[in-house]
Coordinates of C-alpha atoms in Angstrom, one line a residue:
M17 CA 22.7 96.2 74.0
A18 CA 23.4 92.5 73.8
S19 CA 26.5 91.2 75.5
A20 CA 29.3 89.7 73.4
P21 CA 29.1 85.9 73.0
E22 CA 31.3 83.9 75.3
L23 CA 34.6 83.0 73.6
D24 CA 34.8 79.3 72.6
I25 CA 38.0 77.7 73.9
S26 CA 36.8 74.1 73.7
H27 CA 39.2 73.4 70.9
I28 CA 42.3 74.4 72.8
R29 CA 44.2 71.3 74.1
L30 CA 46.9 71.8 76.6
G31 CA 49.5 69.3 77.7
E32 CA 50.9 68.6 81.2
R33 CA 53.5 71.3 81.0
P34 CA 53.8 75.1 81.5
L35 CA 51.6 77.5 79.5
I36 CA 52.7 80.7 77.8
V37 CA 49.9 83.0 76.7
C38 CA 51.1 85.8 74.4
D39 CA 49.6 88.9 72.8
V40 CA 50.3 89.4 69.1
D41 CA 50.3 93.1 68.0
D42 CA 53.5 94.9 68.9
V43 CA 54.5 91.8 70.9
V44 CA 54.9 89.1 68.2
L45 CA 54.0 91.1 65.0
Q46 CA 55.0 94.7 64.4
F47 CA 51.9 96.9 64.4
I48 CA 52.6 100.6 64.9
G49 CA 55.4 100.8 62.2
P50 CA 53.4 98.8 59.5
F51 CA 50.2 100.7 60.4
Q52 CA 52.0 104.0 59.8
L53 CA 53.1 102.8 56.4
F54 CA 49.6 101.7 55.6
L55 CA 48.2 105.1 56.6
Q56 CA 50.8 106.8 54.3
S57 CA 49.5 104.7 51.4
Q58 CA 46.0 106.0 52.2
G59 CA 47.1 109.7 52.3
H60 CA 47.2 110.0 56.1
A61 CA 49.7 110.3 58.8
F62 CA 49.9 109.2 62.4
L63 CA 51.0 111.8 65.0
P64 CA 52.2 110.2 68.3
R65 CA 50.5 112.6 70.7
S66 CA 49.0 110.0 73.0
F67 CA 48.7 106.2 73.4
R68 CA 45.7 105.8 71.1
L69 CA 44.9 105.8 67.4
H70 CA 41.7 107.8 67.4
G71 CA 42.4 111.5 67.6
N72 CA 46.0 111.1 66.3
I73 CA 45.5 110.4 62.6
V74 CA 45.5 113.4 60.2
S75 CA 45.3 114.0 56.4
Q76 CA 48.7 114.5 54.8
A77 CA 47.2 117.0 52.5
D78 CA 46.0 119.5 55.0
G79 CA 46.8 118.2 58.5
V80 CA 43.1 118.0 59.4
E81 CA 42.3 115.3 62.1
I82 CA 40.4 112.3 60.7
E83 CA 37.0 111.6 62.3
D84 CA 36.8 108.6 64.7
Q85 CA 34.5 106.7 62.3
E86 CA 37.0 107.0 59.5
V87 CA 39.9 105.9 61.9
S88 CA 37.9 102.8 62.8
R89 CA 37.4 102.0 59.1
L90 CA 41.1 102.4 58.5
I91 CA 42.0 100.1 61.4
E92 CA 39.6 97.5 59.9
E93 CA 41.1 97.8 56.5
F94 CA 44.6 97.4 57.9
F95 CA 43.6 94.2 59.7
E96 CA 41.9 93.0 56.5
A97 CA 45.2 93.5 54.7
Q98 CA 47.6 92.6 57.6
E99 CA 49.3 89.9 55.6
L100 CA 50.7 92.6 53.3
W101 CA 52.1 94.8 56.0
Q102 CA 52.9 93.1 59.3
T103 CA 56.3 91.5 60.1
P104 CA 57.6 89.7 63.2
L105 CA 59.6 91.4 65.9
D106 CA 63.3 90.6 66.2
R107 CA 64.1 87.0 67.5
V108 CA 60.4 86.2 68.2
V109 CA 60.2 83.2 65.8
E110 CA 63.3 81.4 67.1
T111 CA 62.6 82.3 70.7
L112 CA 59.1 80.9 70.7
D113 CA 60.2 77.9 68.8
R114 CA 62.8 77.2 71.5
L115 CA 60.3 77.8 74.4
S116 CA 57.8 75.5 72.7
E117 CA 60.1 72.6 73.5
E118 CA 59.1 72.9 77.2
A119 CA 55.8 74.8 77.2
D120 CA 52.5 75.1 75.4
I121 CA 52.2 78.4 73.6
L122 CA 48.9 80.2 72.8
F123 CA 48.4 83.5 71.0
L124 CA 45.6 85.7 72.5
T125 CA 45.1 88.6 70.2
A126 CA 42.9 91.7 70.8
M127 CA 41.2 91.8 67.5
Q128 CA 37.8 91.3 66.0
P129 CA 37.3 87.5 65.4
R130 CA 36.4 88.2 61.7
F131 CA 40.1 88.9 61.0
Q132 CA 41.3 85.7 62.6
D133 CA 41.8 83.8 59.3
Q134 CA 44.1 86.5 57.9
R135 CA 46.1 86.5 61.1
R136 CA 46.3 82.7 61.2
R137 CA 47.7 82.6 57.6
L138 CA 50.2 85.3 58.5
L139 CA 51.4 83.6 61.6
D140 CA 51.6 80.2 59.8
R141 CA 53.6 81.7 57.0
M142 CA 56.2 82.8 59.6
G143 CA 56.3 79.4 61.2
L144 CA 54.4 80.5 64.2
L145 CA 51.9 77.6 64.3
F146 CA 50.7 77.9 67.8
P147 CA 46.9 78.1 68.6
L148 CA 45.3 81.5 68.2
L149 CA 42.3 83.1 69.9
A150 CA 41.1 86.5 68.5
T151 CA 38.7 88.4 70.7
E152 CA 38.0 91.9 72.1
Q153 CA 36.9 90.5 75.5
P154 CA 39.0 91.1 78.6
K155 CA 42.0 88.8 78.8
G156 CA 42.0 87.9 82.5
P157 CA 38.9 85.7 82.4
I158 CA 40.1 84.0 79.3
V159 CA 43.5 83.1 80.8
H160 CA 41.6 82.0 84.0
A161 CA 39.4 79.7 81.9
L162 CA 42.4 78.3 80.0
H163 CA 44.5 77.7 83.1
A164 CA 41.6 76.4 85.3
S165 CA 42.9 74.2 88.1
R166 CA 46.2 73.3 86.5
S167 CA 49.1 73.2 89.0
L168 CA 51.7 74.3 86.5
P169 CA 53.6 77.5 85.7
V170 CA 51.9 80.0 83.5
V171 CA 53.2 83.2 81.8
F172 CA 51.3 86.0 80.2
I173 CA 53.0 88.5 77.8
D174 CA 51.4 91.8 76.5
D175 CA 52.3 95.4 75.7
M176 CA 49.1 96.8 77.3
A177 CA 49.1 97.4 81.0
R178 CA 45.3 96.9 81.3
N179 CA 45.6 93.4 79.9
L180 CA 48.4 92.5 82.3
H181 CA 46.4 93.9 85.2
S182 CA 43.3 91.9 84.0
V183 CA 45.3 88.6 84.0
R184 CA 46.9 89.5 87.4
D185 CA 43.4 89.9 88.9
H186 CA 42.3 86.5 87.6
V187 CA 45.3 84.2 87.8
T188 CA 47.5 84.1 90.9
D189 CA 51.3 83.8 90.7
C190 CA 51.2 84.2 86.9
L191 CA 54.5 85.6 85.5
L192 CA 53.4 88.8 83.9
I193 CA 55.7 90.3 81.3
H194 CA 55.3 93.8 79.9
L195 CA 56.9 93.7 76.5
M196 CA 56.5 96.5 74.0
P197 CA 58.6 98.1 71.2
N198 CA 60.5 101.3 71.7
S199 CA 58.3 103.6 69.6
P200 CA 57.2 107.2 69.9
V201 CA 53.6 106.2 70.7
H202 CA 54.6 103.6 73.3
R203 CA 56.3 106.3 75.3
F204 CA 52.8 107.5 76.1
A205 CA 51.7 104.0 77.2
P206 CA 50.3 103.7 80.7
A207 CA 52.7 102.2 83.2
A208 CA 52.1 98.7 84.4
A209 CA 52.0 98.0 88.2
D210 CA 55.2 97.4 90.1
D211 CA 54.5 93.7 90.4
I212 CA 54.7 93.3 86.6
T213 CA 58.0 92.6 85.0
R214 CA 59.3 94.7 82.1
A215 CA 61.2 92.9 79.4
T216 CA 63.4 94.9 77.0
D217 CA 63.2 92.4 74.1
W218 CA 62.5 88.7 73.4
T219 CA 65.9 87.6 74.5
H220 CA 65.2 89.2 77.9
A221 CA 61.7 87.8 78.0
A222 CA 62.9 84.3 77.3
A223 CA 65.4 84.5 80.2
L224 CA 62.6 85.6 82.5
I225 CA 60.4 82.8 81.4
E226 CA 63.0 80.1 81.7
A227 CA 64.0 81.3 85.2
H228 CA 60.3 81.1 86.1
F229 CA 60.1 77.5 84.9
V230 CA 63.3 76.5 86.7
S231 CA 62.0 78.1 90.0
G232 CA 59.2 75.5 89.9
T233 CA 56.6 78.2 90.6
V234 CA 53.1 76.8 90.1
T235 CA 50.0 78.8 89.7
R236 CA 46.3 78.3 90.2
A237 CA 43.6 80.3 88.7
A238 CA 42.1 82.8 91.2
P239 CA 38.4 82.4 92.0
A240 CA 36.2 83.9 89.3
A241 CA 35.1 87.4 90.2

């Protein structure tokens, strides 16, 4: 099977200041809640039995589990219509706006690139005008490529432990923030490693980021694996 094409980041322009790389779903935009409402509109229901979508969606009519192929189709339909469903998390818009006064901000969303235009319009409508990369590739190598040899603080925020671990393995001294909503499904989320900081909300995350900047911690990308 052919490998995925390398992500083009040549259009991203960073200034001589700190960098914040931030996931989108359930970090900037609500995902689980809106997705559950979308499923209800399609005659389905999500049962929080594990930290995954496949295997946990059933028909409202008879409770029968939906086949994986149908779940994948529903996820794609949701992302196609995301502008009708997704809303920002509490305080994210004003917090990122304030942080952008001292740092570059980049959204790195784990989503098929073909849905990037819809996400771009949705973020723009909310005033979140920061650059966006949509990819299903591992995030560590991408943050490594973005940060390169910059001797400046860098922060990575995500709700998925595997993405935080990926960045940790590729970028040394990066402030890693585990930020996720308090939802029934996120209670099943894999725990992040002990060296990753858990933030309770965006107010807490902002305080962690600002303290990191004040500390003067600089980071360099780890050697590529």
